[in-house]
Short mmCIF file of C-alpha atoms in Angstrom, two decimals:
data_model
loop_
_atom_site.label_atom_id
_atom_site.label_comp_id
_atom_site.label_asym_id
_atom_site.label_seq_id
_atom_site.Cartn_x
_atom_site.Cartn_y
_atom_site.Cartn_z
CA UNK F 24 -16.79 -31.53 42.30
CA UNK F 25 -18.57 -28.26 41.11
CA UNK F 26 -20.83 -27.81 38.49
CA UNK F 27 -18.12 -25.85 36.89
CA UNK F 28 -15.83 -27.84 36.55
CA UNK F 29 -18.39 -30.32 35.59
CA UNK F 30 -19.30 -27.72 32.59
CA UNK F 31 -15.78 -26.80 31.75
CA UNK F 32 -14.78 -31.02 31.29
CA UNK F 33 -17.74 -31.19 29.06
CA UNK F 34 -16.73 -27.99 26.79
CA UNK F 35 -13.56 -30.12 26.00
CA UNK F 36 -15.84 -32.63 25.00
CA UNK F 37 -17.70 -30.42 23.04
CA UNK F 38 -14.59 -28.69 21.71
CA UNK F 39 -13.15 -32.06 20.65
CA UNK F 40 -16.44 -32.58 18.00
CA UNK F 41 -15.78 -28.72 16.73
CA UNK F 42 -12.39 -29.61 16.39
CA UNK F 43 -13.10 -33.08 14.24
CA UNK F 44 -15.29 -30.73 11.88
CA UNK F 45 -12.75 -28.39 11.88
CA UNK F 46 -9.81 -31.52 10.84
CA UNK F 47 -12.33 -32.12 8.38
CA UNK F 48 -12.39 -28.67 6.89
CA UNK F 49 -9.01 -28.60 6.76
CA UNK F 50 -8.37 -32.21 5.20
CA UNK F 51 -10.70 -30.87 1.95
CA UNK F 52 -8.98 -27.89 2.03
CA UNK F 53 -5.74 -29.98 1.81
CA UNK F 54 -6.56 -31.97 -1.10
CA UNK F 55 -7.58 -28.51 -2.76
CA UNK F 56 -11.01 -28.97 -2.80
CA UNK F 57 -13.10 -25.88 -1.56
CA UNK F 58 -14.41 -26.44 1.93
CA UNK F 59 -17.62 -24.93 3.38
CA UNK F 60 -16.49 -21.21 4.31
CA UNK F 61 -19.74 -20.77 5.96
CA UNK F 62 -19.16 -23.95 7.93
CA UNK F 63 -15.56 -22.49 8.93
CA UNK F 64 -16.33 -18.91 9.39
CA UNK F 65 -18.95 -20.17 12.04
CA UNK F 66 -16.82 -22.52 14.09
CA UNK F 67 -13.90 -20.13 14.07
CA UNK F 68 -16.84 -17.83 15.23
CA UNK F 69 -17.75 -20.10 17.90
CA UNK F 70 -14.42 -20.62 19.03
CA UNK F 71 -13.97 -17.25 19.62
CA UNK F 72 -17.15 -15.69 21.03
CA UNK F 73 -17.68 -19.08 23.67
CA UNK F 74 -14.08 -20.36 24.15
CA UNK F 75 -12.17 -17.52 24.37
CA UNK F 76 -15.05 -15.14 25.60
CA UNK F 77 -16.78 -17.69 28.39
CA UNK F 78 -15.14 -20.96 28.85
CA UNK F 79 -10.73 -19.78 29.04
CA UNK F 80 -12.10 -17.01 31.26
CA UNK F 81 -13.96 -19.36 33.73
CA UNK F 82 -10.35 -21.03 33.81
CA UNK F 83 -8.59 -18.70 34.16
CA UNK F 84 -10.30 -17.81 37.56
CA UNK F 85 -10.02 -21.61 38.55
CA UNK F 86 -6.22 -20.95 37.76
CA UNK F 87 -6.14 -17.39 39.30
CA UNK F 88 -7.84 -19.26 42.86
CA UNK F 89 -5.26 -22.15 42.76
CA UNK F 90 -2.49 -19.70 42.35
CA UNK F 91 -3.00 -17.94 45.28
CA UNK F 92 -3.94 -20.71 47.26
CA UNK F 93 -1.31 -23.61 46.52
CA UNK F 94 2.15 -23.87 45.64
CA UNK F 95 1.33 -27.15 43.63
CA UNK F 96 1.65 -27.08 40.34
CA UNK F 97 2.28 -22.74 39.83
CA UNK F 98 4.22 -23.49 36.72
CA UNK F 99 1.54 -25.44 34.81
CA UNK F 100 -1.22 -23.48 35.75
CA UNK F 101 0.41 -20.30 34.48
CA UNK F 102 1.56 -21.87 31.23
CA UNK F 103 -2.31 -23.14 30.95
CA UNK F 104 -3.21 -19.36 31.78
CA UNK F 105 -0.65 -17.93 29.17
CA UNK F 106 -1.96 -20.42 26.17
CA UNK F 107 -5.46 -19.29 26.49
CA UNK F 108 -4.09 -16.06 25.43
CA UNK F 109 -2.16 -17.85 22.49
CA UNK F 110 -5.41 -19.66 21.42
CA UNK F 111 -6.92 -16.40 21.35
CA UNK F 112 -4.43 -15.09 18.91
CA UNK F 113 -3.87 -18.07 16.69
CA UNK F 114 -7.18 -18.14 16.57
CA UNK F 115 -7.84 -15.00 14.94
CA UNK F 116 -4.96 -15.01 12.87
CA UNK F 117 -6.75 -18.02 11.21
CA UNK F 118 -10.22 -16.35 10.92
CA UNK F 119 -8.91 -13.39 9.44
CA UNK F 120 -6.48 -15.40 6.82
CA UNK F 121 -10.27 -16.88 6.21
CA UNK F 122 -11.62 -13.49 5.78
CA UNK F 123 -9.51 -13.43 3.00
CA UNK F 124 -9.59 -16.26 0.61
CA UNK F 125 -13.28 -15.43 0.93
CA UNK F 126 -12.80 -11.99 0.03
CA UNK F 127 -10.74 -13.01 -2.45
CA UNK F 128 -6.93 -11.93 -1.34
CA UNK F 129 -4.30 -13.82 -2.83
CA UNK F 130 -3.16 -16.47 -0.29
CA UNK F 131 -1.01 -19.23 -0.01
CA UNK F 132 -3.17 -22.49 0.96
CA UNK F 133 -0.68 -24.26 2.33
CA UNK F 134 -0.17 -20.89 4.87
CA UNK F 135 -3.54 -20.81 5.47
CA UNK F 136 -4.03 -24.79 6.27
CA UNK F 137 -0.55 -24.84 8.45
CA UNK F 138 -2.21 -22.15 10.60
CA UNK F 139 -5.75 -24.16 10.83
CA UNK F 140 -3.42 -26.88 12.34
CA UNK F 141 -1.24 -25.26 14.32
CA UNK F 142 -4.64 -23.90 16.03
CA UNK F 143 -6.07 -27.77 16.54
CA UNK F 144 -2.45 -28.77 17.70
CA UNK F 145 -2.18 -26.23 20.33
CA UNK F 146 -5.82 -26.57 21.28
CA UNK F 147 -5.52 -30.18 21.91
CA UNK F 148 -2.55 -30.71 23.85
CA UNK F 149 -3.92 -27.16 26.14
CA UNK F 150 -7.04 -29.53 26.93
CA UNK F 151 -4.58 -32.39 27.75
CA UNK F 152 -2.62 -30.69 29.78
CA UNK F 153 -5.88 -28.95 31.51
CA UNK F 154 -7.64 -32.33 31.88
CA UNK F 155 -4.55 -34.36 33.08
CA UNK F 156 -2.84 -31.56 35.47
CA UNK F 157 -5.25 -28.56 35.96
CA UNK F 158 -8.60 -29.64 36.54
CA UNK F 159 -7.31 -32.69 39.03
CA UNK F 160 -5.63 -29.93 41.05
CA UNK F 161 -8.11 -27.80 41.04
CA UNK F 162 -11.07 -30.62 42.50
CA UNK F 163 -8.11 -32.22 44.71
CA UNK F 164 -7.26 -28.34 46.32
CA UNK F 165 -10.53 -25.93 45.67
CA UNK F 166 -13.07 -25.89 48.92
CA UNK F 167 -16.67 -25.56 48.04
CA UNK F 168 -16.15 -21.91 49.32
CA UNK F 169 -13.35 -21.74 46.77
CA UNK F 170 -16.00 -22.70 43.82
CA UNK F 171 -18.82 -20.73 45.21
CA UNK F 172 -16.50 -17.26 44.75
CA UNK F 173 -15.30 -18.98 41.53
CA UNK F 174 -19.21 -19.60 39.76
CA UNK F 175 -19.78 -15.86 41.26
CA UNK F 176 -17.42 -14.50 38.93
CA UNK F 177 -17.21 -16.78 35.94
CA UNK F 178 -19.10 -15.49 32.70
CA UNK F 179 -22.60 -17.07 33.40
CA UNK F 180 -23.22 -17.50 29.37
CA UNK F 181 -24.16 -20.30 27.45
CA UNK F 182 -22.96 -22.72 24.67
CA UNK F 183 -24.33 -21.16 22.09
CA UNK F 184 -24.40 -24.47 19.71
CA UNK F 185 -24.50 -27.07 22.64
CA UNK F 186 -26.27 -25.68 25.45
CA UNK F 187 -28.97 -22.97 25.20
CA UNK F 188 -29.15 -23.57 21.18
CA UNK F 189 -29.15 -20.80 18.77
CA UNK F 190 -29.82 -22.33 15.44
CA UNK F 191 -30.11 -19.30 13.18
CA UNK F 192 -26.51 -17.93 14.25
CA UNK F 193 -24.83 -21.30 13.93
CA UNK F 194 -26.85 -23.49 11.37
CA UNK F 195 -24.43 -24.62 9.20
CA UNK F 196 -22.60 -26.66 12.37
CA UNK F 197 -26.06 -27.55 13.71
CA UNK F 198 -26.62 -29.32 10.12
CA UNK F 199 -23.07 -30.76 10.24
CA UNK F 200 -23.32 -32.40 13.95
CA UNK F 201 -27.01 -33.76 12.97
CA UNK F 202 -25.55 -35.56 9.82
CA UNK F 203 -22.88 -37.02 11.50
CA UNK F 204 -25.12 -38.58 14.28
CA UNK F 205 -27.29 -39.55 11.96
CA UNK F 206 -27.08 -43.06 9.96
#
């Protein structure tokens, strides 16, 4: 297997504890309590400068190389391909509806929280459906010579809260992590 692939299988991993803070965000903001803004503003902030930025684009050339090399599996891999642009957008549509509680616009809440959700519910079955149809394809079909033009190409960045740390940018969900591992 490549050390790509091996890095992309542990984003999900990673993306799955973001995604339990971000549940929990959401589940406050749900019972109308105020949730941490700062805490929200940086995962959505995470989610877009490392997942859509570094870690869809790395798939997307894993998808790209399998599409051009197999017929196996052409529908799934484009769908895959097509939702990373969909994160991208629901994304942002959150983060800016954000933007604007904290700036104070008048918003609905229970707008706001359906699009918080519909952002974890996409996310979540995209990782199933990459970790139980696209990844398997690609280590079944992808030569080493396959994955060494792959890791060429793919953005060569960081995780900027679990890899090459960079506690002043995302403290809040450094804090967060540490208090839930702790006892």
């Amino acid at each position: 297997m490549s050390a790509l692939l091996n890095r992309l299988e542990e984003d999900h991993r990673r993306l799955t504890q973001i995604m339990g803070l971000l549940e929990g965000l959401l589940d406050r903001f749900h019972d109308g309590e105020e949730p941490d803004y700062e805490l929200l503003a940086e995962l959505l902030e995470y989610m877009t400068d490392y997942a859509d930025q570094v870690h869809h684009p790395s798939e997307d050339l894993i998808f790209e190389q399998l599409l051009a090399k197999t017929d196996q599996g052409q529908e799934v891999l484009r769908r895959l391909m097509l939702q990373h642009q969909a994160l991208a957008q629901l994304n942002r549509r959150f983060r800016e509806s954000l933007e604007g509680i904290v700036h104070e616009e008048v918003l609905p809440r229970d707008e706001v929280e359906i699009q918080g959700r519909e952002l974890l519910a996409t996310l979540r079955s995209h990782m199933l459906l990459e970790d139980n149809e696209g990844f398997p394809l690609a280590a079944e079909l992808l030569s080493a010579e396959d994955w060494a033009q792959i890791e060429m190409r793919a953005p060569a960045a960081e995780d900027p809260v679990f890899g090459h740390a960079d506690p002043v940018r995302f403290r809040t969900i450094y804090a967060q992590l540490k208090n839930e591992l702790e006892p």
